[in-house]
Amino acid sequence: MTTLKGPGEAQQHDGSGLRIAIVHARWNTTIIDPLLAGTKAKLLACGVKEANIVVQTVPGSWELPIACQKLFAASQIQSTTSSSLGAGDLLGSSTTDLTSLSMNPTSSSTASTQPFDAVIAIGVLIKGETMHFEYIADATSQGLMRVQLDTGVPLIFGLLTVLTEDQAKARAGILSGSHNHGEDWGMAAVELGVKRREWA
Ligand code: DLZ
C-alpha cells in the first residue's frame, strides 16, 4: 500500500566505494538495537563493505553532535596520515579515544582510510515527566545540523523524538507490520555519500 509518509521511491545508489560512520546513543537500547541493525543491513545491501562501516557509541543523544564532529575530524586526520581505521576499532571506545585509534589487523587489508562519506547519528528520545526531552531534542537536532553544515559531511538524522514507547517501537520495526526507520537512514547515507562526491 502506498503511504503518504516516507522518502518516496529512490534509485538505489552504489555504496561499494563509501566509508560510513554510525554513532549511536545507548539510552533506550531496546529501540536503538533494531534501528542500528536496520541501518547496517541497508548499508550492506547497498554495497557498503562491512570493513568500511565504523560504529561508535555515546551515553545519550545529547553527546551525538560532539561525537559526530570529532569522529569525522579524526577520519580526516587518519586519511592524511594514511593509517587504517577498521570497523572494529572504535567499538566500545569513548569519544576521547578518537585521536589514538589502534590498528585493527583483521580489517586493515580491506578497510578504507578515506574520510567518512556520511555519518549517521542514531538516538531515541522518549518524552518523560520533565522538560529534559524538549531541551535534549532541540539542542541535539540543532547541533547535528550545525556539524553537518560546518563540516560539509552529510549527517543523517536518526534521532527519534517520540511521546511514547509504542511510538518508538513502531519506528524501530518491532511492532507487527511496522517499518524500521534505520533502513531509511542507511539508504539516505549512501545516497548522500554518493551525491556529495558528485557535487564536490
Ligand atoms: C538524561 C536523559 C534522559 C532523561 N532521557 C534520554 C533519552 O530519552 N534518550 C537519550 O538518548 N538520552 C537521554 N538522556 C541522556 C542525555 O542524552 C545525556 O546522555 C546525559 O544528560 C549526559 O550528558
Short mmCIF file of C-alpha atoms and ligand atoms in Angstrom, two decimals:
data_model
loop_
_atom_site.label_atom_id
_atom_site.label_comp_id
_atom_site.label_asym_id
_atom_site.label_seq_id
_atom_site.Cartn_x
_atom_site.Cartn_y
_atom_site.Cartn_z
CA MET A 1 0.00 0.00 0.00
CA THR A 2 1.28 3.48 -0.84
CA THR A 3 1.53 5.72 2.20
CA LEU A 4 1.79 9.48 2.42
CA LYS A 5 4.87 9.38 4.62
CA GLY A 6 8.38 8.20 3.80
CA PRO A 7 11.21 9.17 1.47
CA GLY A 8 9.43 8.06 -1.71
CA GLU A 9 10.80 5.91 -4.49
CA ALA A 10 14.52 6.42 -4.97
CA GLN A 11 17.14 4.95 -7.20
CA GLN A 12 19.38 2.59 -5.21
CA HIS A 13 22.90 4.03 -5.18
CA ASP A 14 26.10 2.01 -5.21
CA GLY A 15 27.76 2.25 -1.81
CA SER A 16 30.71 -0.01 -2.57
CA GLY A 17 33.21 2.87 -2.58
CA LEU A 18 31.88 4.57 0.53
CA ARG A 19 33.05 4.72 4.11
CA ILE A 20 30.27 5.36 6.60
CA ALA A 21 30.23 6.07 10.35
CA ILE A 22 27.34 5.29 12.65
CA VAL A 23 27.26 6.98 16.05
CA HIS A 24 24.51 5.80 18.37
CA ALA A 25 23.36 6.64 21.87
CA ARG A 26 22.99 3.88 24.47
CA TRP A 27 19.84 5.25 26.09
CA ASN A 28 16.78 3.16 25.19
CA THR A 29 18.88 0.27 23.92
CA THR A 30 15.92 -1.98 23.12
CA ILE A 31 14.89 0.54 20.48
CA ILE A 32 18.42 1.50 19.44
CA ASP A 33 19.50 -2.09 18.72
CA PRO A 34 16.93 -2.82 15.97
CA LEU A 35 17.44 0.65 14.48
CA LEU A 36 21.18 0.01 14.33
CA ALA A 37 20.61 -3.42 12.81
CA GLY A 38 18.25 -1.96 10.17
CA THR A 39 20.71 0.78 9.32
CA LYS A 40 23.63 -1.61 8.93
CA ALA A 41 21.59 -4.11 6.93
CA LYS A 42 20.61 -1.43 4.41
CA LEU A 43 24.19 -0.13 4.13
CA LEU A 44 25.39 -3.64 3.36
CA ALA A 45 22.51 -4.18 0.90
CA CYS A 46 23.64 -1.01 -0.92
CA GLY A 47 27.14 -2.46 -1.26
CA VAL A 48 28.98 -0.72 1.56
CA LYS A 49 31.71 -3.07 2.76
CA GLU A 50 31.45 -4.26 6.36
CA ALA A 51 35.03 -3.10 6.95
CA ASN A 52 34.02 0.41 5.91
CA ILE A 53 31.23 0.76 8.44
CA VAL A 54 32.55 2.19 11.70
CA VAL A 55 30.27 2.10 14.75
CA GLN A 56 30.79 4.30 17.78
CA THR A 57 28.63 4.68 20.87
CA VAL A 58 27.94 7.54 23.27
CA PRO A 59 25.91 7.56 26.51
CA GLY A 60 22.93 9.60 25.30
CA SER A 61 21.62 11.65 22.41
CA TRP A 62 23.00 14.85 23.91
CA GLU A 63 26.52 13.57 23.11
CA LEU A 64 25.77 12.79 19.45
CA PRO A 65 26.82 16.14 17.91
CA ILE A 66 30.26 16.30 19.53
CA ALA A 67 30.91 12.62 18.77
CA CYS A 68 29.94 13.02 15.10
CA GLN A 69 32.09 16.12 14.79
CA LYS A 70 35.15 14.51 16.41
CA LEU A 71 34.74 11.23 14.59
CA PHE A 72 34.64 12.94 11.20
CA ALA A 73 37.61 15.14 12.07
CA ALA A 74 39.57 12.09 13.23
CA SER A 75 38.85 10.34 9.93
CA GLN A 76 40.21 13.33 8.03
CA ILE A 77 43.41 13.23 10.07
CA GLN A 78 43.63 9.46 9.63
CA SER A 79 43.29 9.79 5.87
CA THR A 80 46.15 12.29 5.63
CA THR A 81 48.42 10.10 7.75
CA SER A 82 47.29 7.04 5.74
CA SER A 83 46.79 4.84 8.79
CA SER A 84 43.86 2.49 8.90
CA LEU A 85 40.63 2.84 10.86
CA GLY A 86 38.87 -0.51 10.81
CA ALA A 87 35.30 -1.45 11.53
CA GLY A 88 36.01 -2.72 14.99
CA ASP A 89 38.48 -0.09 16.08
CA LEU A 90 36.02 2.26 17.67
CA LEU A 91 33.57 -0.22 19.11
CA GLY A 92 33.14 0.33 22.79
CA SER A 93 35.76 3.06 22.99
CA SER A 94 34.95 6.51 24.24
CA THR A 95 34.90 9.58 22.05
CA THR A 96 38.03 10.85 23.80
CA ASP A 97 39.94 7.92 22.30
CA LEU A 98 39.36 9.10 18.76
CA THR A 99 42.78 10.58 18.22
CA SER A 100 44.57 7.47 19.41
CA LEU A 101 42.87 4.79 17.37
CA SER A 102 44.52 1.43 17.29
CA MET A 103 45.16 -0.56 14.14
CA ASN A 104 42.83 -3.46 13.53
CA PRO A 105 44.90 -6.17 11.83
CA THR A 106 41.88 -8.23 10.80
CA SER A 107 40.28 -5.48 8.78
CA SER A 108 43.17 -3.24 7.80
CA SER A 109 43.68 -5.04 4.50
CA THR A 110 40.18 -4.22 3.28
CA ALA A 111 39.21 -1.16 5.29
CA SER A 112 39.43 2.21 3.59
CA THR A 113 41.35 5.07 5.17
CA GLN A 114 39.39 7.79 3.40
CA PRO A 115 37.38 10.34 5.42
CA PHE A 116 33.80 9.30 6.08
CA ASP A 117 31.43 9.96 3.20
CA ALA A 118 28.48 10.20 5.57
CA VAL A 119 27.82 9.95 9.28
CA ILE A 120 24.59 8.53 10.73
CA ALA A 121 23.56 9.71 14.21
CA ILE A 122 21.10 7.44 15.99
CA GLY A 123 19.33 8.27 19.24
CA VAL A 124 15.95 7.71 20.83
CA LEU A 125 14.36 10.38 23.00
CA ILE A 126 11.16 9.38 24.76
CA LYS A 127 9.20 12.12 26.46
CA GLY A 128 9.11 11.85 30.24
CA GLU A 129 7.64 13.92 33.03
CA THR A 130 10.17 16.73 32.92
CA MET A 131 11.48 19.18 30.32
CA HIS A 132 14.55 17.01 29.55
CA PHE A 133 13.01 15.79 26.32
CA GLU A 134 12.45 19.26 24.88
CA TYR A 135 15.91 20.54 25.76
CA ILE A 136 17.79 17.47 24.51
CA ALA A 137 15.69 17.11 21.34
CA ASP A 138 16.13 20.74 20.37
CA ALA A 139 19.82 21.05 21.22
CA THR A 140 20.73 17.73 19.62
CA SER A 141 18.86 18.48 16.40
CA GLN A 142 20.42 21.93 16.12
CA GLY A 143 23.85 20.51 16.99
CA LEU A 144 23.66 17.80 14.36
CA MET A 145 22.65 20.27 11.67
CA ARG A 146 25.49 22.57 12.71
CA VAL A 147 28.04 19.76 12.48
CA GLN A 148 26.66 18.79 9.06
CA LEU A 149 26.94 22.32 7.64
CA ASP A 150 30.23 23.16 9.35
CA THR A 151 31.99 20.00 8.19
CA GLY A 152 30.22 19.52 4.87
CA VAL A 153 29.77 15.82 5.55
CA PRO A 154 26.19 14.51 5.20
CA LEU A 155 24.92 13.82 8.70
CA ILE A 156 21.89 11.57 8.63
CA PHE A 157 19.30 12.43 11.28
CA GLY A 158 18.48 9.20 13.04
CA LEU A 159 17.08 10.83 16.13
CA LEU A 160 13.63 9.58 17.13
CA THR A 161 11.74 12.08 19.27
CA VAL A 162 8.66 10.23 20.41
CA LEU A 163 5.97 10.68 23.02
CA THR A 164 5.51 7.01 23.95
CA GLU A 165 7.45 3.76 23.94
CA ASP A 166 4.97 2.32 21.46
CA GLN A 167 5.72 5.14 19.04
CA ALA A 168 9.41 4.26 19.35
CA LYS A 169 8.76 0.56 18.78
CA ALA A 170 6.66 1.32 15.71
CA ARG A 171 9.55 3.27 14.20
CA ALA A 172 12.10 0.58 15.04
CA GLY A 173 10.09 -2.07 13.21
CA ILE A 174 9.47 -4.16 16.30
CA LEU A 175 5.70 -3.80 16.33
CA SER A 176 3.88 -6.12 13.98
CA GLY A 177 3.72 -4.65 10.47
CA SER A 178 5.81 -1.62 11.36
CA HIS A 179 8.72 -0.21 9.39
CA ASN A 180 12.30 0.07 10.64
CA HIS A 181 13.40 3.66 10.08
CA GLY A 182 17.04 2.60 10.34
CA GLU A 183 16.69 1.24 6.80
CA ASP A 184 15.78 4.71 5.53
CA TRP A 185 18.78 6.17 7.31
CA GLY A 186 21.11 3.64 5.69
CA MET A 187 19.66 4.44 2.26
CA ALA A 188 19.94 8.18 2.89
CA ALA A 189 23.59 7.84 3.93
CA VAL A 190 24.50 6.01 0.72
CA GLU A 191 22.56 8.43 -1.49
CA LEU A 192 24.09 11.50 0.14
CA GLY A 193 27.55 9.95 0.27
CA VAL A 194 27.44 9.30 -3.48
CA LYS A 195 25.90 12.69 -4.30
CA ARG A 196 28.39 14.58 -2.15
CA ARG A 197 31.18 13.18 -4.31
CA GLU A 198 29.29 14.17 -7.46
CA TRP A 199 28.76 17.68 -6.08
CA ALA A 200 32.39 18.11 -4.98
C1 DLZ B 1 19.17 12.31 30.69
C2 DLZ B 1 18.49 11.67 29.54
C3 DLZ B 1 17.10 11.48 29.54
C4 DLZ B 1 16.24 11.92 30.67
N1 DLZ B 1 16.48 10.87 28.54
C5 DLZ B 1 17.20 10.46 27.47
C6 DLZ B 1 16.56 9.83 26.36
O1 DLZ B 1 15.35 9.57 26.34
N2 DLZ B 1 17.33 9.48 25.31
C7 DLZ B 1 18.68 9.73 25.26
O2 DLZ B 1 19.32 9.42 24.25
N3 DLZ B 1 19.31 10.30 26.31
C8 DLZ B 1 18.62 10.66 27.40
N4 DLZ B 1 19.24 11.24 28.47
C9 DLZ B 1 20.73 11.30 28.48
C10 DLZ B 1 21.32 12.53 27.80
O3 DLZ B 1 21.20 12.45 26.40
C11 DLZ B 1 22.83 12.68 28.16
O4 DLZ B 1 23.49 11.48 27.82
C12 DLZ B 1 23.08 12.95 29.64
O5 DLZ B 1 22.34 14.06 30.07
C13 DLZ B 1 24.60 13.20 29.90
O6 DLZ B 1 25.05 14.34 29.17
#
